[in-house]
């Protein structure tokens, strides 16, 4: 009788704790894999992207955002590039394995005065003696972005992302950054 009572108390306690945690964190302890994929940039990433463009343009740098949210299909096509299709390898992430798929990353390039889009990390279009690329990276970091050029294995120089502390594994399992917690952050 004591054993059944103990098991019942433990079961009720676990039930209470799990439902309480899920009430405080709607995604709970157990993520759902059927959470819909985002179809656009996260609002904070969108806001910071706009701030980035405005700030670098004020410094005389012509920036082009070449990618934002990326569908799983597009990600898979990019992954196939240099493997089963023509071109150079541009990513090691298949669909679902890129922060772009979750609306948490952007890619950028520079535009010359002649209108040519370039990926030249040494270009100094505003003539201040500094690399426009690295000026963009510093401003992006100040806005909360992480730069792919800092990665150890595969340097992705055009890539900027905000992961909100979430891993790809968590995102794949349905965890998402809460919009209300991050909008308007400085």
Coordinates of N, CA, C and O in Angstrom, one line a residue:
X1 N 0.8 -1.2 0.0 CA 0.0 0.0 0.0 C 0.9 1.3 0.0 O 0.6 2.2 -0.7
X2 N 1.9 1.3 0.8 CA 2.8 2.4 0.9 C 3.5 2.6 -0.5 O 3.7 3.8 -0.9
X3 N 3.9 1.6 -1.2 CA 4.5 1.7 -2.5 C 3.6 2.3 -3.5 O 4.0 3.2 -4.2
X4 N 2.3 1.9 -3.5 CA 1.3 2.5 -4.5 C 1.1 4.0 -4.1 O 1.0 4.8 -5.0
X5 N 1.0 4.3 -2.9 CA 0.8 5.7 -2.5 C 2.0 6.5 -2.9 O 1.8 7.6 -3.5
X6 N 3.2 6.0 -2.7 CA 4.5 6.7 -3.1 C 4.5 6.9 -4.6 O 4.8 8.0 -5.1
X7 N 4.2 5.9 -5.4 CA 4.2 6.0 -6.9 C 3.1 7.0 -7.3 O 3.3 7.8 -8.2
X8 N 1.9 7.0 -6.7 CA 0.9 8.0 -7.0 C 1.3 9.4 -6.7 O 1.1 10.3 -7.5
X9 N 1.9 9.6 -5.6 CA 2.4 11.0 -5.3 C 3.5 11.4 -6.2 O 3.4 12.6 -6.7
X10 N 4.4 10.6 -6.6 CA 5.5 10.9 -7.5 C 4.9 11.2 -8.9 O 5.2 12.2 -9.5
X11 N 3.9 10.4 -9.3 CA 3.2 10.6 -10.6 C 2.5 12.0 -10.6 O 2.6 12.7 -11.6
X12 N 1.8 12.3 -9.6 CA 1.1 13.6 -9.5 C 2.0 14.7 -9.5 O 1.8 15.8 -10.1
X13 N 3.1 14.6 -8.8 CA 4.1 15.6 -8.7 C 4.8 15.9 -10.1 O 4.9 17.0 -10.5
X14 N 5.1 14.8 -10.8 CA 5.7 14.9 -12.1 C 4.7 15.6 -13.1 O 5.0 16.5 -13.9
X15 N 3.4 15.2 -13.0 CA 2.4 15.8 -13.8 C 2.3 17.3 -13.6 O 2.2 18.1 -14.5
X16 N 2.2 17.6 -12.3 CA 2.2 19.0 -11.9 C 3.4 19.8 -12.5 O 3.2 20.9 -13.1
X17 N 4.6 19.3 -12.3 CA 5.8 20.0 -12.7 C 5.8 20.2 -14.3 O 6.1 21.2 -14.8
X18 N 5.5 19.1 -15.0 CA 5.5 19.2 -16.4 C 4.5 20.2 -17.0 O 4.8 21.0 -17.8
X19 N 3.3 20.1 -16.4 CA 2.2 21.1 -16.9 C 2.6 22.5 -16.5 O 2.4 23.4 -17.2
X20 N 3.2 22.7 -15.3 CA 3.6 24.0 -14.9 C 4.7 24.6 -15.8 O 4.7 25.7 -16.2
X21 N 5.7 23.7 -16.2 CA 6.8 24.2 -17.0 C 6.2 24.5 -18.4 O 6.5 25.5 -19.0
X22 N 5.3 23.7 -18.9 CA 4.7 23.9 -20.2 C 3.8 25.2 -20.2 O 3.7 25.9 -21.2
X23 N 3.2 25.5 -19.0 CA 2.4 26.8 -18.9 C 3.4 28.0 -19.0 O 3.1 28.9 -19.7
X24 N 4.5 27.9 -18.3 CA 5.5 29.0 -18.4 C 6.2 29.1 -19.7 O 6.6 30.1 -20.1
X25 N 6.5 27.9 -20.3 CA 7.2 27.9 -21.6 C 6.3 27.0 -22.5 O 6.3 25.8 -22.5
X26 N 5.5 27.7 -23.4 CA 4.5 26.9 -24.2 C 5.1 25.8 -25.0 O 4.5 24.9 -25.4
X27 N 6.4 25.9 -25.3 CA 7.1 24.9 -26.1 C 7.5 23.7 -25.2 O 7.8 22.7 -25.7
X28 N 7.5 24.0 -23.9 CA 7.6 22.9 -22.9 C 9.0 22.2 -23.0 O 9.9 22.6 -23.6
X29 N 9.0 21.1 -22.2 CA 10.2 20.3 -22.2 C 10.4 19.5 -23.5 O 11.5 19.1 -23.9
X30 N 9.2 19.1 -24.1 CA 9.3 18.3 -25.2 C 8.9 19.1 -26.5 O 7.8 19.6 -26.5
X31 N 9.8 19.2 -27.4 CA 9.5 20.0 -28.6 C 8.6 19.2 -29.5 O 8.6 18.0 -29.5
X32 N 7.9 20.0 -30.4 CA 7.0 19.4 -31.3 C 7.7 19.5 -32.7 O 8.1 20.5 -33.1
X33 N 7.7 18.4 -33.4 CA 8.4 18.4 -34.7 C 7.4 18.9 -35.8 O 7.8 19.2 -36.9
X34 N 6.1 19.0 -35.5 CA 5.2 19.5 -36.5 C 4.9 21.0 -36.4 O 4.0 21.5 -37.0
X35 N 5.8 21.7 -35.8 CA 5.7 23.2 -35.7 C 6.0 23.7 -37.2 O 7.0 23.3 -37.8
X36 N 5.1 24.6 -37.7 CA 5.4 25.1 -39.1 C 6.7 25.8 -39.2 O 7.1 26.5 -38.3
X37 N 7.3 25.7 -40.4 CA 8.5 26.4 -40.7 C 8.2 27.9 -40.9 O 7.1 28.2 -41.5
X38 N 9.0 28.8 -40.5 CA 8.8 30.2 -40.8 C 8.9 30.4 -42.3 O 9.5 29.7 -43.1
X39 N 8.2 31.5 -42.8 CA 8.2 31.8 -44.2 C 8.8 33.2 -44.5 O 8.8 33.6 -45.6
X40 N 9.3 33.8 -43.4 CA 10.0 35.1 -43.6 C 11.0 35.3 -42.5 O 11.1 34.4 -41.6
X41 N 11.7 36.4 -42.6 CA 12.7 36.7 -41.5 C 12.0 36.9 -40.2 O 10.9 37.5 -40.1
X42 N 12.6 36.5 -39.1 CA 12.1 36.8 -37.8 C 12.0 38.3 -37.6 O 12.9 39.0 -38.2
X43 N 11.0 38.9 -37.0 CA 10.9 40.3 -36.9 C 12.1 41.1 -36.4 O 12.4 42.1 -36.9
X44 N 12.8 40.5 -35.4 CA 14.0 41.2 -34.9 C 15.1 41.1 -36.0 O 15.8 42.1 -36.2
X45 N 15.3 40.0 -36.7 CA 16.3 39.9 -37.7 C 16.0 40.9 -38.8 O 16.8 41.7 -39.3
X46 N 14.7 41.0 -39.2 CA 14.3 42.0 -40.2 C 14.6 43.4 -39.8 O 15.1 44.2 -40.5
X47 N 14.3 43.7 -38.5 CA 14.5 45.1 -38.0 C 16.0 45.4 -38.0 O 16.4 46.5 -38.4
X48 N 16.8 44.5 -37.5 CA 18.3 44.7 -37.5 C 18.9 44.8 -38.9 O 19.8 45.5 -39.1
X49 N 18.3 44.0 -39.8 CA 18.8 44.1 -41.2 C 18.6 45.5 -41.7 O 19.5 46.0 -42.4
X50 N 17.4 46.0 -41.5 CA 17.1 47.4 -42.0 C 18.0 48.4 -41.3 O 18.5 49.3 -42.0
X51 N 18.3 48.2 -40.0 CA 19.2 49.1 -39.3 C 20.6 49.0 -39.9 O 21.3 50.0 -40.1
X52 N 21.0 47.8 -40.2 CA 22.3 47.6 -40.8 C 22.4 48.3 -42.2 O 23.4 49.0 -42.4
X53 N 21.5 48.1 -43.0 CA 21.5 48.8 -44.3 C 21.5 50.3 -44.2 O 22.3 51.0 -44.8
X54 N 20.7 50.8 -43.3 CA 20.7 52.3 -43.1 C 22.0 52.8 -42.6 O 22.5 53.8 -43.1
X55 N 22.6 52.1 -41.6 CA 23.8 52.6 -41.0 C 25.0 52.5 -42.0 O 25.8 53.5 -42.0
X56 N 25.1 51.4 -42.7 CA 26.2 51.3 -43.6 C 26.1 52.3 -44.8 O 27.1 52.8 -45.3
X57 N 24.9 52.5 -45.2 CA 24.7 53.5 -46.3 C 25.0 54.9 -45.9 O 25.6 55.7 -46.6
X58 N 24.8 55.2 -44.6 CA 25.2 56.5 -44.0 C 26.7 56.7 -44.0 O 27.2 57.8 -44.0
X59 N 27.5 55.6 -44.0 CA 28.9 55.6 -44.1 C 29.4 55.5 -45.5 O 30.6 55.4 -45.8
X60 N 28.5 55.6 -46.5 CA 28.9 55.6 -47.9 C 29.2 54.2 -48.5 O 29.8 54.1 -49.5
X61 N 28.7 53.2 -47.8 CA 28.9 51.8 -48.3 C 27.6 51.3 -48.9 O 26.5 51.5 -48.4
X62 N 27.7 50.8 -50.1 CA 26.6 50.3 -50.9 C 26.5 48.8 -50.6 O 27.3 48.0 -51.1
X63 N 25.5 48.4 -49.8 CA 25.3 47.0 -49.4 C 24.1 46.4 -50.1 O 23.1 47.1 -50.4
X64 N 24.2 45.1 -50.5 CA 23.1 44.4 -51.1 C 22.8 43.2 -50.2 O 23.7 42.4 -49.9
X65 N 21.6 43.0 -49.8 CA 21.2 41.8 -49.0 C 20.8 40.8 -50.1 O 19.8 41.0 -50.9
X66 N 21.6 39.8 -50.2 CA 21.5 38.8 -51.3 C 20.6 37.6 -50.9 O 20.0 36.9 -51.8
X67 N 20.4 37.3 -49.6 CA 19.6 36.3 -49.2 C 19.0 36.6 -47.8 O 19.7 37.3 -47.0
X68 N 17.8 36.2 -47.5 CA 17.2 36.3 -46.2 C 16.7 34.9 -45.8 O 17.4 34.0 -45.8
X69 N 15.4 34.9 -45.6 CA 14.7 33.6 -45.3 C 14.9 32.7 -46.6 O 14.8 33.2 -47.7
X70 N 15.2 31.5 -46.4 CA 15.4 30.6 -47.5 C 14.6 29.3 -47.3 O 14.6 28.7 -46.2
X71 N 13.8 28.9 -48.3 CA 13.0 27.7 -48.2 C 13.9 26.5 -48.1 O 15.0 26.5 -48.5
X72 N 13.3 25.4 -47.7 CA 14.0 24.1 -47.6 C 14.4 23.7 -49.0 O 15.5 23.2 -49.2
X73 N 13.5 23.9 -50.0 CA 13.8 23.5 -51.4 C 15.0 24.3 -51.9 O 15.9 23.7 -52.5
X74 N 15.0 25.6 -51.7 CA 16.1 26.4 -52.1 C 17.4 26.0 -51.4 O 18.5 25.9 -52.0
X75 N 17.3 25.7 -50.1 CA 18.5 25.2 -49.4 C 19.1 23.9 -50.0 O 20.3 23.8 -50.2
X76 N 18.2 23.0 -50.3 CA 18.6 21.8 -50.9 C 19.3 22.0 -52.3 O 20.2 21.3 -52.6
X77 N 18.7 22.9 -53.1 CA 19.3 23.2 -54.4 C 20.7 23.8 -54.2 O 21.6 23.4 -54.9
X78 N 20.9 24.7 -53.2 CA 22.2 25.3 -53.0 C 23.2 24.2 -52.5 O 24.3 24.2 -52.8
X79 N 22.7 23.2 -51.7 CA 23.5 22.2 -51.2 C 24.0 21.3 -52.3 O 25.1 20.8 -52.3
X80 N 23.1 21.0 -53.3 CA 23.5 20.2 -54.4 C 24.5 20.9 -55.3 O 25.2 20.2 -56.0
X81 N 24.6 22.2 -55.3 CA 25.6 22.9 -56.1 C 27.0 22.5 -55.8 O 27.4 22.4 -54.6
X82 N 27.7 22.1 -56.8 CA 29.1 21.6 -56.6 C 29.2 20.1 -56.2 O 30.3 19.6 -56.1
X83 N 28.0 19.5 -56.1 CA 28.0 18.1 -55.8 C 27.3 17.4 -56.9 O 28.0 16.8 -57.7
X84 N 26.0 17.5 -57.0 CA 25.3 16.8 -58.1 C 24.9 17.8 -59.3 O 24.4 17.4 -60.3
X85 N 25.1 19.1 -59.1 CA 24.9 20.1 -60.1 C 26.2 20.9 -60.3 O 27.1 20.9 -59.5
X86 N 26.2 21.7 -61.4 CA 27.4 22.5 -61.7 C 27.6 23.6 -60.7 O 26.6 24.0 -60.0
X87 N 28.8 24.1 -60.6 CA 29.1 25.2 -59.7 C 30.0 24.8 -58.6 O 30.4 23.6 -58.4
X88 N 30.4 25.8 -57.8 CA 31.2 25.6 -56.6 C 30.3 25.3 -55.4 O 29.1 25.7 -55.3
X89 N 30.8 24.5 -54.4 CA 30.1 24.3 -53.2 C 30.0 25.6 -52.4 O 31.0 26.3 -52.2
X90 N 28.7 26.0 -52.1 CA 28.5 27.2 -51.4 C 27.9 27.0 -50.0 O 27.8 28.0 -49.2
X91 N 27.5 25.8 -49.7 CA 27.0 25.5 -48.3 C 27.3 24.0 -48.0 O 27.3 23.2 -48.9
X92 N 27.3 23.8 -46.7 CA 27.4 22.4 -46.2 C 26.1 22.1 -45.5 O 26.1 21.0 -44.8
X93 N 25.1 22.9 -45.6 CA 23.9 22.7 -44.9 C 22.8 22.3 -45.8 O 22.5 23.0 -46.8
X94 N 22.2 21.2 -45.6 CA 21.0 20.8 -46.3 C 19.8 21.5 -45.8 O 19.9 22.1 -44.8
X95 N 18.6 21.3 -46.4 CA 17.4 21.9 -46.0 C 17.1 21.5 -44.5 O 17.2 20.4 -44.1
X96 N 16.8 22.6 -43.7 CA 16.5 22.4 -42.3 C 17.8 22.5 -41.4 O 17.7 22.6 -40.2
X97 N 19.0 22.6 -42.1 CA 20.2 22.7 -41.3 C 20.8 24.1 -41.3 O 22.0 24.3 -40.9
X98 N 20.1 25.1 -41.9 CA 20.6 26.4 -42.0 C 19.7 27.4 -41.2 O 18.5 27.2 -41.2
X99 N 20.3 28.4 -40.6 CA 19.5 29.4 -39.9 C 18.7 30.2 -40.9 O 17.7 30.8 -40.5
X100 N 19.1 30.2 -42.2 CA 18.2 30.9 -43.2 C 16.8 30.2 -43.2 O 15.8 30.9 -43.4
X101 N 16.8 28.9 -43.1 CA 15.5 28.2 -43.1 C 14.5 28.6 -42.0 O 13.3 28.4 -42.2
X102 N 15.0 29.2 -41.0 CA 14.2 29.6 -39.8 C 14.1 31.1 -39.7 O 13.6 31.6 -38.7
X103 N 14.5 31.8 -40.8 CA 14.4 33.2 -40.8 C 15.3 34.0 -39.9 O 15.0 35.1 -39.5
X104 N 16.4 33.3 -39.6 CA 17.4 33.9 -38.6 C 18.7 34.3 -39.2 O 19.6 34.6 -38.5
X105 N 18.8 34.3 -40.5 CA 20.1 34.7 -41.2 C 19.9 35.5 -42.4 O 18.8 35.4 -43.1
X106 N 20.9 36.3 -42.8 CA 20.9 37.0 -44.0 C 22.3 36.9 -44.6 O 23.2 36.6 -43.9
X107 N 22.4 37.1 -45.9 CA 23.7 37.1 -46.6 C 23.8 38.5 -47.3 O 22.7 39.1 -47.6
X108 N 25.0 39.0 -47.4 CA 25.1 40.3 -48.1 C 26.3 40.3 -49.0 O 27.1 39.4 -49.1
X109 N 26.3 41.3 -49.9 CA 27.4 41.6 -50.8 C 27.5 43.1 -50.9 O 26.8 43.9 -50.3
X110 N 28.5 43.6 -51.7 CA 28.7 45.0 -51.9 C 28.3 45.4 -53.3 O 28.3 44.5 -54.2
X111 N 28.0 46.6 -53.5 CA 27.7 47.1 -54.9 C 28.6 48.2 -55.2 O 28.7 49.2 -54.4
X112 N 29.3 48.1 -56.3 CA 30.2 49.2 -56.7 C 29.4 50.4 -57.3 O 28.2 50.3 -57.5
X113 N 30.1 51.5 -57.4 CA 29.4 52.7 -58.0 C 28.9 52.5 -59.4 O 28.0 53.1 -59.9
X114 N 29.5 51.5 -60.1 CA 29.1 51.1 -61.4 C 27.9 50.1 -61.4 O 27.5 49.7 -62.5
X115 N 27.5 49.7 -60.2 CA 26.3 48.9 -60.1 C 26.6 47.4 -60.1 O 25.7 46.6 -60.1
X116 N 27.9 47.0 -60.1 CA 28.3 45.6 -60.0 C 28.2 45.1 -58.6 O 28.7 45.7 -57.7
X117 N 27.6 43.9 -58.4 CA 27.5 43.3 -57.1 C 28.8 42.4 -57.0 O 29.1 41.6 -57.8
X118 N 29.5 42.6 -55.9 CA 30.8 41.9 -55.6 C 30.8 41.3 -54.2 O 30.2 41.8 -53.3
X119 N 31.7 40.3 -54.1 CA 32.0 39.7 -52.8 C 33.5 39.8 -52.5 O 34.2 38.9 -52.3
X120 N 33.9 41.1 -52.5 CA 35.3 41.4 -52.3 C 35.5 41.9 -50.9 O 35.1 43.1 -50.6
X121 N 36.2 41.1 -50.0 CA 36.3 41.5 -48.6 C 37.3 42.6 -48.4 O 37.5 43.2 -47.3
X122 N 38.1 43.0 -49.4 CA 39.1 44.1 -49.3 C 38.6 45.4 -50.0 O 39.3 46.4 -49.8
X123 N 37.5 45.4 -50.7 CA 37.1 46.6 -51.4 C 36.8 47.7 -50.5 O 36.2 47.6 -49.4
X124 N 37.2 48.9 -50.9 CA 37.0 50.2 -50.1 C 36.3 51.2 -51.0 O 36.9 52.2 -51.4
X125 N 35.0 51.0 -51.2 CA 34.3 51.8 -52.0 C 34.0 53.2 -51.5 O 33.8 54.2 -52.2
X126 N 34.0 53.4 -50.2 CA 33.8 54.7 -49.6 C 35.1 55.5 -49.4 O 35.1 56.6 -48.9
X127 N 36.2 54.8 -49.7 CA 37.5 55.5 -49.7 C 38.0 56.0 -48.4 O 38.8 56.9 -48.3
X128 N 37.7 55.3 -47.3 CA 38.2 55.7 -46.0 C 39.4 54.9 -45.5 O 39.8 55.1 -44.4
X129 N 39.9 54.1 -46.4 CA 41.1 53.3 -46.1 C 40.8 52.0 -45.3 O 41.7 51.3 -44.9
X130 N 39.5 51.7 -45.2 CA 39.1 50.5 -44.5 C 38.3 49.6 -45.4 O 37.6 50.1 -46.3
X131 N 38.4 48.3 -45.2 CA 37.5 47.4 -46.0 C 36.1 47.6 -45.7 O 35.6 47.6 -44.5
X132 N 35.3 47.9 -46.7 CA 33.8 48.1 -46.5 C 33.2 46.8 -45.9 O 32.3 46.9 -45.0
X133 N 33.7 45.7 -46.3 CA 33.2 44.4 -45.8 C 33.3 44.3 -44.3 O 32.4 44.0 -43.6
X134 N 34.5 44.6 -43.8 CA 34.8 44.5 -42.4 C 34.1 45.6 -41.6 O 33.7 45.4 -40.4
X135 N 33.8 46.8 -42.2 CA 33.0 47.8 -41.6 C 31.6 47.3 -41.4 O 31.0 47.5 -40.3
X136 N 31.1 46.6 -42.4 CA 29.7 46.1 -42.3 C 29.7 45.0 -41.2 O 28.7 45.0 -40.4
X137 N 30.7 44.2 -41.1 CA 30.7 43.1 -40.1 C 30.7 43.7 -38.7 O 30.0 43.3 -37.8
X138 N 31.5 44.8 -38.5 CA 31.5 45.4 -37.2 C 30.2 46.0 -36.8 O 29.7 45.9 -35.7
X139 N 29.6 46.7 -37.7 CA 28.2 47.2 -37.5 C 27.2 46.1 -37.2 O 26.4 46.2 -36.3
X140 N 27.3 45.1 -38.0 CA 26.4 43.9 -37.8 C 26.6 43.3 -36.4 O 25.6 43.0 -35.7
X141 N 27.8 43.2 -36.0 CA 28.1 42.6 -34.6 C 27.5 43.5 -33.6 O 26.9 43.0 -32.6
X142 N 27.6 44.8 -33.7 CA 27.0 45.8 -32.8 C 25.5 45.6 -32.7 O 24.9 46.0 -31.7
X143 N 24.9 45.2 -33.8 CA 23.4 45.0 -33.9 C 23.0 43.6 -33.4 O 21.8 43.3 -33.3
X144 N 24.0 42.8 -33.0 CA 23.6 41.5 -32.4 C 23.8 40.3 -33.4 O 23.5 39.2 -33.0
X145 N 24.3 40.5 -34.6 CA 24.5 39.4 -35.5 C 25.8 38.7 -35.2 O 26.8 39.3 -34.7
X146 N 25.9 37.4 -35.6 CA 27.1 36.6 -35.5 C 27.5 36.5 -37.0 O 26.7 36.3 -37.9
X147 N 28.8 36.6 -37.2 CA 29.4 36.6 -38.6 C 29.9 35.2 -39.0 O 30.7 34.6 -38.2
X148 N 29.5 34.7 -40.1 CA 30.0 33.4 -40.6 C 31.5 33.4 -40.9 O 32.1 32.3 -41.0
X149 N 32.1 34.5 -41.1 CA 33.6 34.6 -41.3 C 34.4 34.3 -40.0 O 35.6 34.0 -40.1
X150 N 33.7 34.2 -38.9 CA 34.4 33.8 -37.6 C 34.4 32.3 -37.4 O 35.0 31.8 -36.5
X151 N 33.6 31.6 -38.2 CA 33.6 30.1 -38.1 C 34.9 29.5 -38.4 O 35.7 29.9 -39.2
X152 N 35.2 28.4 -37.7 CA 36.5 27.8 -37.8 C 36.6 26.9 -39.1 O 37.6 26.9 -39.7
X153 N 35.6 26.0 -39.3 CA 35.7 25.1 -40.4 C 35.4 25.6 -41.8 O 36.2 25.5 -42.7
X154 N 34.3 26.2 -41.9 CA 33.8 26.7 -43.2 C 33.6 28.2 -43.1 O 32.6 28.6 -42.4
X155 N 34.4 29.0 -43.6 CA 34.3 30.5 -43.5 C 33.2 30.9 -44.5 O 33.3 30.7 -45.7
X156 N 32.1 31.5 -44.0 CA 31.0 31.9 -44.8 C 30.9 33.5 -44.7 O 30.1 34.0 -43.9
X157 N 31.8 34.1 -45.4 CA 32.0 35.6 -45.3 C 30.7 36.4 -45.5 O 30.6 37.5 -44.8
X158 N 29.8 36.1 -46.4 CA 28.6 36.9 -46.6 C 27.5 36.7 -45.5 O 26.5 37.4 -45.5
X159 N 27.7 35.7 -44.6 CA 26.6 35.2 -43.7 C 26.6 36.0 -42.4 O 27.6 36.1 -41.7
X160 N 25.4 36.4 -42.0 CA 25.1 37.0 -40.7 C 23.9 36.3 -40.1 O 22.9 36.2 -40.8
X161 N 24.0 36.0 -38.8 CA 22.8 35.3 -38.2 C 22.6 35.7 -36.8 O 23.5 36.2 -36.1
X162 N 21.4 35.5 -36.4 CA 21.0 35.7 -35.0 C 20.3 34.4 -34.6 O 19.3 34.1 -35.1
X163 N 21.0 33.7 -33.7 CA 20.4 32.4 -33.3 C 19.6 32.4 -32.0 O 19.0 31.4 -31.7
X164 N 19.6 33.5 -31.3 CA 18.8 33.6 -30.1 C 19.1 32.5 -29.1 O 18.2 32.1 -28.3
X165 N 20.3 32.0 -29.1 CA 20.7 30.9 -28.2 C 20.1 29.5 -28.6 O 20.3 28.6 -27.8
X166 N 19.6 29.4 -29.8 CA 19.0 28.1 -30.2 C 19.9 27.4 -31.2 O 20.5 28.0 -32.1
X167 N 20.1 26.1 -31.0 CA 20.9 25.3 -32.0 C 20.0 24.9 -33.1 O 18.8 24.9 -33.0
X168 N 20.6 24.4 -34.2 CA 19.9 23.9 -35.3 C 19.1 22.7 -34.9 O 17.9 22.5 -35.3
X169 N 19.6 21.9 -34.0 CA 18.9 20.7 -33.5 C 17.6 21.2 -32.8 O 16.5 20.6 -33.0
X170 N 17.6 22.2 -32.0 CA 16.4 22.7 -31.3 C 15.4 23.3 -32.3 O 14.2 23.0 -32.2
X171 N 15.9 24.0 -33.3 CA 15.0 24.5 -34.3 C 14.4 23.4 -35.1 O 13.2 23.5 -35.4
X172 N 15.1 22.4 -35.5 CA 14.6 21.3 -36.2 C 13.5 20.5 -35.4 O 12.6 20.0 -36.0
X173 N 13.7 20.6 -34.1 CA 12.7 19.9 -33.2 C 11.5 20.8 -32.8 O 10.8 20.5 -31.9
X174 N 11.4 22.0 -33.4 CA 10.3 22.9 -33.2 C 10.4 24.0 -32.3 O 9.5 24.8 -32.1
X175 N 11.6 24.2 -31.7 CA 11.8 25.3 -30.8 C 12.0 26.5 -31.6 O 12.6 26.5 -32.7
X176 N 11.4 27.6 -31.2 CA 11.5 28.9 -32.0 C 11.7 30.0 -31.0 O 11.2 30.0 -29.9
X177 N 12.5 31.1 -31.4 CA 12.6 32.2 -30.6 C 11.3 32.9 -30.4 O 10.5 33.0 -31.4
X178 N 11.0 33.4 -29.2 CA 9.7 34.1 -28.9 C 9.9 35.5 -29.4 O 10.9 36.2 -29.1
X179 N 9.0 35.9 -30.2 CA 9.1 37.3 -30.8 C 9.0 38.4 -29.8 O 9.8 39.3 -29.8
X180 N 8.0 38.3 -28.9 CA 7.8 39.3 -27.9 C 9.0 39.6 -27.0 O 9.2 40.7 -26.6
X181 N 9.8 38.6 -26.7 CA 11.0 38.7 -25.9 C 12.1 39.5 -26.5 O 12.9 40.0 -25.9
X182 N 12.1 39.6 -27.9 CA 13.2 40.1 -28.5 C 12.9 41.4 -29.3 O 13.9 42.2 -29.6
X183 N 11.7 41.7 -29.6 CA 11.4 42.9 -30.4 C 11.7 44.1 -29.6 O 11.4 44.2 -28.4
X184 N 12.4 45.1 -30.2 CA 12.8 46.3 -29.6 C 14.0 46.2 -28.7 O 14.4 47.2 -28.0
X185 N 14.7 45.0 -28.7 CA 15.9 44.9 -27.9 C 17.0 45.8 -28.4 O 17.1 46.1 -29.6
X186 N 17.8 46.3 -27.5 CA 19.0 47.1 -27.9 C 20.2 46.4 -27.6 O 20.4 45.6 -26.8

